[in-house]
Short mmCIF file of C-alpha atoms in Angstrom, two decimals:
data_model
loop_
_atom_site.label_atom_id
_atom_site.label_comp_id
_atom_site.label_asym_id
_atom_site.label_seq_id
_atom_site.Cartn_x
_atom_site.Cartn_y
_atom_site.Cartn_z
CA UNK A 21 40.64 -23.64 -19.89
CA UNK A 22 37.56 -22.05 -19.30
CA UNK A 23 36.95 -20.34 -15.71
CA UNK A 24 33.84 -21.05 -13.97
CA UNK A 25 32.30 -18.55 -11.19
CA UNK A 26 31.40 -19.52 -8.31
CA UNK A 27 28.38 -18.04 -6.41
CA UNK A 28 28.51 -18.74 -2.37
CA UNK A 29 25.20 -17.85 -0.84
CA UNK A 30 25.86 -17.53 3.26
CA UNK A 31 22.49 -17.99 5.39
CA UNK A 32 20.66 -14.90 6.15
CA UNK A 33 22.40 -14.67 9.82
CA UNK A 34 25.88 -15.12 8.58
CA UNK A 35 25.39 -11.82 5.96
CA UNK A 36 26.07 -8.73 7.25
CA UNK A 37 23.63 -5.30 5.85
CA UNK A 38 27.03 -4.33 4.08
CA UNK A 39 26.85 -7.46 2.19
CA UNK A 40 23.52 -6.76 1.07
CA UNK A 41 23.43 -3.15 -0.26
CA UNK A 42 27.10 -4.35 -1.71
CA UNK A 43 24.40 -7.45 -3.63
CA UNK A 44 22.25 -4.86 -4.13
CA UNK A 45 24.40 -2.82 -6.19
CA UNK A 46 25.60 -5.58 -7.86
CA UNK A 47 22.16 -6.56 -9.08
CA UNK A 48 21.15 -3.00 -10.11
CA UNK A 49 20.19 -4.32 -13.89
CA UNK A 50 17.43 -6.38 -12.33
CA UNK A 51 16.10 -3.54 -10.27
CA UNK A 52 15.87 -1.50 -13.38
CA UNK A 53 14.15 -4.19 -15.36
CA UNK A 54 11.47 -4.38 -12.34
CA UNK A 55 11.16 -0.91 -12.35
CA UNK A 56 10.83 -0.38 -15.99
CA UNK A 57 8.41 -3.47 -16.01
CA UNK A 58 6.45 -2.30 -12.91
CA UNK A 59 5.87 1.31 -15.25
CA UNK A 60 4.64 -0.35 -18.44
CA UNK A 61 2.17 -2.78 -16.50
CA UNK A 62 0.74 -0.10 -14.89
CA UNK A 63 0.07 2.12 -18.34
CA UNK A 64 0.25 -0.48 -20.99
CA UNK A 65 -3.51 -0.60 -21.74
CA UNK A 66 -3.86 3.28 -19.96
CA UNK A 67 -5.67 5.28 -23.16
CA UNK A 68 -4.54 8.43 -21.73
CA UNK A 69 -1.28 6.77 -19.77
CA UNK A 70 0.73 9.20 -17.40
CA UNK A 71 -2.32 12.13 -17.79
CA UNK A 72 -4.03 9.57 -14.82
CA UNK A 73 -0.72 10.82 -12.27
CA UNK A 74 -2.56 14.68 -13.05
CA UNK A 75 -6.08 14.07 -13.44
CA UNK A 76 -6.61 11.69 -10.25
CA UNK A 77 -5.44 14.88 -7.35
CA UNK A 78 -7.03 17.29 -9.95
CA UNK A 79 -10.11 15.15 -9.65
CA UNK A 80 -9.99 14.73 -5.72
CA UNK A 81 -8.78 18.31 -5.50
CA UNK A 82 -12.37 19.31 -6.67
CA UNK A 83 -14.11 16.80 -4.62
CA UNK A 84 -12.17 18.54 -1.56
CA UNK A 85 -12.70 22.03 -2.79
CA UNK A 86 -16.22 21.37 -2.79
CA UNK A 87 -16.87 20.00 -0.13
CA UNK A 88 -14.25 22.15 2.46
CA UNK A 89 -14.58 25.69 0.63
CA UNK A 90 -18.22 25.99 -0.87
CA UNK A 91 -20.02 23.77 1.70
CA UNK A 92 -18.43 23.67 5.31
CA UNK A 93 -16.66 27.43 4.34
CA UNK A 94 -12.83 26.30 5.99
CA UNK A 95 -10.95 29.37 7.07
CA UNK A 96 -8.94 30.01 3.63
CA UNK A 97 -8.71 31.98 0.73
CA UNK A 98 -10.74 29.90 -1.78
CA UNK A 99 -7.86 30.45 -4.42
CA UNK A 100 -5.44 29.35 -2.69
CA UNK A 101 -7.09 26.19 -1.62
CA UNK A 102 -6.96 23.87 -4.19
CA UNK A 103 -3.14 24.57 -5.02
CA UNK A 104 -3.05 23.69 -0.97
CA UNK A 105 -4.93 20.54 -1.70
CA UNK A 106 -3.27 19.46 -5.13
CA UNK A 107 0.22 19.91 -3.04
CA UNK A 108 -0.75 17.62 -0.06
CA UNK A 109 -2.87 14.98 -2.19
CA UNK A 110 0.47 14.67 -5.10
CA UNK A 111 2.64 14.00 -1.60
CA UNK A 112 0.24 11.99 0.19
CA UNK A 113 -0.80 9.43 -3.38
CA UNK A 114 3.06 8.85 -3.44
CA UNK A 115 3.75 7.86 -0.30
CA UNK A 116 0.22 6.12 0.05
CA UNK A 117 1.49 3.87 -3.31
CA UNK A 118 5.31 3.14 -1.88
CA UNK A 119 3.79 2.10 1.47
CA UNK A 120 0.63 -0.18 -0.15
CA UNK A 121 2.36 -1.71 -2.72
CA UNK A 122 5.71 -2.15 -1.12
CA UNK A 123 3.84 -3.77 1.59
CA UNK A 124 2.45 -6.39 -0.74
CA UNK A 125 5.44 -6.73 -3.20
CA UNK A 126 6.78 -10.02 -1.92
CA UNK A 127 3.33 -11.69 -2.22
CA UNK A 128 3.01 -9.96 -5.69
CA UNK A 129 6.69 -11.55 -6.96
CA UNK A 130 6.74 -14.74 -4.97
CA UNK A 131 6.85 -16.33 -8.59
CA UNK A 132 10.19 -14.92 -8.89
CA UNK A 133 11.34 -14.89 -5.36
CA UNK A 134 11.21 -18.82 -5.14
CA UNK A 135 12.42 -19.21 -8.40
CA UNK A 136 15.52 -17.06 -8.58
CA UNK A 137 18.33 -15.90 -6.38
CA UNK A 138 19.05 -12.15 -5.56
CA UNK A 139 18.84 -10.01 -2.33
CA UNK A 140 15.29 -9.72 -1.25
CA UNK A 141 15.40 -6.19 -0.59
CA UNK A 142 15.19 -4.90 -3.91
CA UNK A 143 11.54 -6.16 -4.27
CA UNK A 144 10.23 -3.46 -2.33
CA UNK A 145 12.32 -0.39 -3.91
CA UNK A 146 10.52 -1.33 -7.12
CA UNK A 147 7.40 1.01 -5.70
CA UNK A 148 9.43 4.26 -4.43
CA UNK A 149 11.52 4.23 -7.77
CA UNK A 150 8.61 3.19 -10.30
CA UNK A 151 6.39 5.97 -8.77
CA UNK A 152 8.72 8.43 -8.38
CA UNK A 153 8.04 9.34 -11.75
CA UNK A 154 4.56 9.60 -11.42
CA UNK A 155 5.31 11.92 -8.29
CA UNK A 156 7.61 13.74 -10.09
CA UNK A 157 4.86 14.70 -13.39
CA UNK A 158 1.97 15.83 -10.32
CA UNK A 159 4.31 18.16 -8.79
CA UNK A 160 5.77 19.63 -12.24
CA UNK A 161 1.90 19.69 -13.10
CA UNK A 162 1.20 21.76 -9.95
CA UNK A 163 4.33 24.01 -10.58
CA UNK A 164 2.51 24.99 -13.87
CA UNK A 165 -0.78 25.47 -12.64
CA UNK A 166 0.57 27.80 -10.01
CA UNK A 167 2.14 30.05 -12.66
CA UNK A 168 -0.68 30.25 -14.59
CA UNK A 169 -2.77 31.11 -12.00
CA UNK A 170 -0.38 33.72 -10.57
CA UNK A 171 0.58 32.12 -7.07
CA UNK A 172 4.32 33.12 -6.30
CA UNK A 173 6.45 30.00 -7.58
CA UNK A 174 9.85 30.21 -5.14
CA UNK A 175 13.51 29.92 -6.11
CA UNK A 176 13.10 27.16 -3.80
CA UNK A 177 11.45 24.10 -6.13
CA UNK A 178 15.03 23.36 -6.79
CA UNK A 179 14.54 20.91 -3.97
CA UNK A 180 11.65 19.44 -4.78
CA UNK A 181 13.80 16.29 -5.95
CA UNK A 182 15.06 16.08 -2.64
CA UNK A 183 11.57 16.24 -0.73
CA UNK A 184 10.61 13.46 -3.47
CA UNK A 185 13.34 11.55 -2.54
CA UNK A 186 12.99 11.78 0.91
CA UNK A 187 9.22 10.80 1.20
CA UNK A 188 10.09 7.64 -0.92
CA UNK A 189 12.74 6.62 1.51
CA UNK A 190 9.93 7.13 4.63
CA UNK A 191 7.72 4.96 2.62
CA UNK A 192 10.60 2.66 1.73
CA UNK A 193 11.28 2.19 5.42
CA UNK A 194 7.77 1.42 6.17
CA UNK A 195 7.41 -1.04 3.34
CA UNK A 196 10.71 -2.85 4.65
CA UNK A 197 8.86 -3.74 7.99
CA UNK A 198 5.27 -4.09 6.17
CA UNK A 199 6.70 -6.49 3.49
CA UNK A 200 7.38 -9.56 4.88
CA UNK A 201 5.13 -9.18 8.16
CA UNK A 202 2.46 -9.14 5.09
CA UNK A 203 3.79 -12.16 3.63
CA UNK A 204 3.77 -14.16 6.99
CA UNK A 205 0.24 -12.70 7.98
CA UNK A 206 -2.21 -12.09 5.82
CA UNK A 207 -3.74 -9.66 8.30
CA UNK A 208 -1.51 -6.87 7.91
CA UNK A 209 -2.32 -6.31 4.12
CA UNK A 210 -5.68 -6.57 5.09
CA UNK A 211 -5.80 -3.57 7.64
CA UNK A 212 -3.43 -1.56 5.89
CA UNK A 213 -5.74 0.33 3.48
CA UNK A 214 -7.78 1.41 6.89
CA UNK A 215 -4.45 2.41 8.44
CA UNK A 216 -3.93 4.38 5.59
CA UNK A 217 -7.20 6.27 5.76
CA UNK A 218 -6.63 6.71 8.94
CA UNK A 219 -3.68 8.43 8.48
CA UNK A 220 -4.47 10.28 5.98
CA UNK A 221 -7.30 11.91 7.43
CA UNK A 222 -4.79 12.55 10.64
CA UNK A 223 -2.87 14.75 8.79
CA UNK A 224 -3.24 17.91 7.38
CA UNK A 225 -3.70 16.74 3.92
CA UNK A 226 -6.83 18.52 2.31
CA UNK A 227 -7.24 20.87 5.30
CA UNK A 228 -5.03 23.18 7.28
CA UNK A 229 -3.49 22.68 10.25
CA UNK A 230 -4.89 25.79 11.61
CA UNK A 231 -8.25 23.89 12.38
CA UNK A 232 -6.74 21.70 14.53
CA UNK A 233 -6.66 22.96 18.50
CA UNK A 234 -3.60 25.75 19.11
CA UNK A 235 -3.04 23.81 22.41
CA UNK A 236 -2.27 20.29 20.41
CA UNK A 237 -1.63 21.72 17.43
CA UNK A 238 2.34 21.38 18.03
CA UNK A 239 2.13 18.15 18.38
CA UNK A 240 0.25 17.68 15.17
CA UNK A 241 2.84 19.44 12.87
CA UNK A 242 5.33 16.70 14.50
CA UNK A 243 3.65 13.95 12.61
CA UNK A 244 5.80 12.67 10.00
CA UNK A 245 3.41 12.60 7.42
CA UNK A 246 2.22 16.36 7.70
CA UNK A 247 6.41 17.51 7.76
CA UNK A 248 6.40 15.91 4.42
CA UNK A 249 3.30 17.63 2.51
CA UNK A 250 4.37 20.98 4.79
CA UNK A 251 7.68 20.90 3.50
CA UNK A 252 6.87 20.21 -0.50
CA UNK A 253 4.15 23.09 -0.06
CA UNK A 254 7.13 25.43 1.38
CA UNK A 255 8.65 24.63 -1.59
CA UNK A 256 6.59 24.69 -4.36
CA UNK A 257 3.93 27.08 -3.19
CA UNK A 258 6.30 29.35 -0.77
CA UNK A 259 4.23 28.50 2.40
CA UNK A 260 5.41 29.03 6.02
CA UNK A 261 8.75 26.40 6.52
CA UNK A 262 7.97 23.58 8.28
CA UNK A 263 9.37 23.75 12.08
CA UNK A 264 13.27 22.20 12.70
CA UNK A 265 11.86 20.54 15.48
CA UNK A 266 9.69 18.63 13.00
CA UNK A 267 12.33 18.52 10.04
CA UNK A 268 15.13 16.84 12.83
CA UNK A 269 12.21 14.18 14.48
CA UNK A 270 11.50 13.31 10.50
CA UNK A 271 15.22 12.39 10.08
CA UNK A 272 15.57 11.05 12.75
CA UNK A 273 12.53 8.75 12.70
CA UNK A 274 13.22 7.71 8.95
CA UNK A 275 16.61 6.52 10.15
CA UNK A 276 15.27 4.18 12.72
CA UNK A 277 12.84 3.27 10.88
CA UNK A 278 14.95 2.25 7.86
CA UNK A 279 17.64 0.46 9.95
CA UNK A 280 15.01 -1.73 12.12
CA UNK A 281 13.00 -2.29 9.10
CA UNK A 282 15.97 -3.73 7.30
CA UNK A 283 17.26 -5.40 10.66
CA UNK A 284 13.56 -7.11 10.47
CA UNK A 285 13.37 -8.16 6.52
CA UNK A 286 16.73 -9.86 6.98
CA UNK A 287 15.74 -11.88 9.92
CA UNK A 288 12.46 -12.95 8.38
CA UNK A 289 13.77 -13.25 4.77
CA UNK A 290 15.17 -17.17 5.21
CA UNK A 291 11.75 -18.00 5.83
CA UNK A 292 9.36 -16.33 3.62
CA UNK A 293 9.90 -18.90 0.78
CA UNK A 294 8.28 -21.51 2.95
CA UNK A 295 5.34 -19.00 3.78
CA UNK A 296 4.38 -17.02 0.46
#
């Protein structure tokens, strides 16, 4: 007699999150397959393939050094500037890249989410894992231009994993609330890319946060975004340590973001077939 396995699918409000990551897991050979597929796509016809993931903040690195060192003269020591900028652009292009495509990967794979069943929540870690690699070659490239150039590399790039890690799960937790607001209206993947821009230019990214106001300037070293390229330059670069205050409000907000993101996805995921 041959046995015969049953699936049972519950509705989206009779699942609990446990059940999920539990579905999750149990589908991790199709999140690989995503991930591996979402790598080649983006090379497969690259001449000089993962050599883009250095030259593209190398590139805007020079743009920035140009324009903040030679022409407007910022308040730092030319040769330490562009290791500043290379730091905060490698951060920043990762997280920009979760957040973007994350926020459009439903309406990217609605082929395959109509077609096939498996939790909806793995479409959007395809981004943080797939460019995690391309995170992890800028930084390794910036650890090796800092030795050759003679900056003081720190004990302390043992954690640069970890920082990686952690800015993919911010982005991660964006994308979860992003995603399927983006797949319901088209208006949020429109403004996005201006959000972005905005943001990026609202944190201290390509210039330090020493130009900013002393009297706000607290404030401004809370925002997520600059704790995460503060941090990775304390670590690779041996910088001043971001503030606990900021480190603990990170945490903190990644955590709320990530649960009310997911509490979100799952409440809007019974319906997105009918609306991609």
């Amino acid at each position: 007699m041959t046995s015969t396995t049953i699936k049972v699918i519950k509705p989206h409000s009779e699942r609990s999150f446990a059940e999920d990551v539990v579905d999750i897991w149990a589908h991790r050979e199709l999140l690989m397959v995503l991930v591996r597929r979402e790598i080649s796509v983006r090379y497969r016809q690259a001449v000089i393939g993962l050599l883009w993931v250095v030259l593209q903040p190398l590139l805007t690195t020079a743009i920035f050094t140009t324009v903040f060192v030679v022409f407007v003269r910022i308040p730092t020591q030319e040769k330490s500037y562009p290791l500043f900028a290379f730091a905060g652009l490698a951060v920043w292009q990762y997280f920009n890249r979760v957040v973007t495509e994350g926020g459009g990967s439903l309406l990217a794979n609605s082929a395959l989410i109509t077609k096939v069943s498996f939790p909806r929540l793995i479409i959007p870690l395809v981004s943080p894992l797939a460019a995690a690699l391309d995170s992890l070659v800028a930084i390794s490239a910036l650890i090796v231009i800092a030795m050759l150039v003679g900056a003081s590399v720190s004990w302390t790039i043992v954690f640069t994993p970890f920082v990686i890690a952690a800015v993919g799960l911010f982005g991660y937790s964006i994308a979860l609330w992003v995603a399927p607001l983006n797949a319901v209206y088209r208006d949020v993947g429109i403004a996005l890319p201006s959000i972005m821009q905005v943001a990026m230019y609202m944190s201290p990214i390509v210039y330090p946060a020493e130009l900013v106001p002393e009297r706000i300037r607290w404030l401004y070293e809370l925002n997520p975004i600059a704790v995460m390229v503060n941090t990775m330059r304390w670590v690779v670069l041996g910088t001043n340590a971001p503030p606990i205050a900021g480190l603990g409000l990170f945490l903190v907000l990644v955590v709320l973001l990530f649960w009310g993101g997911a509490q979100l996805f799952r409440r809007m995921e019974g319906n997105l077939i009918d609306r991609i």
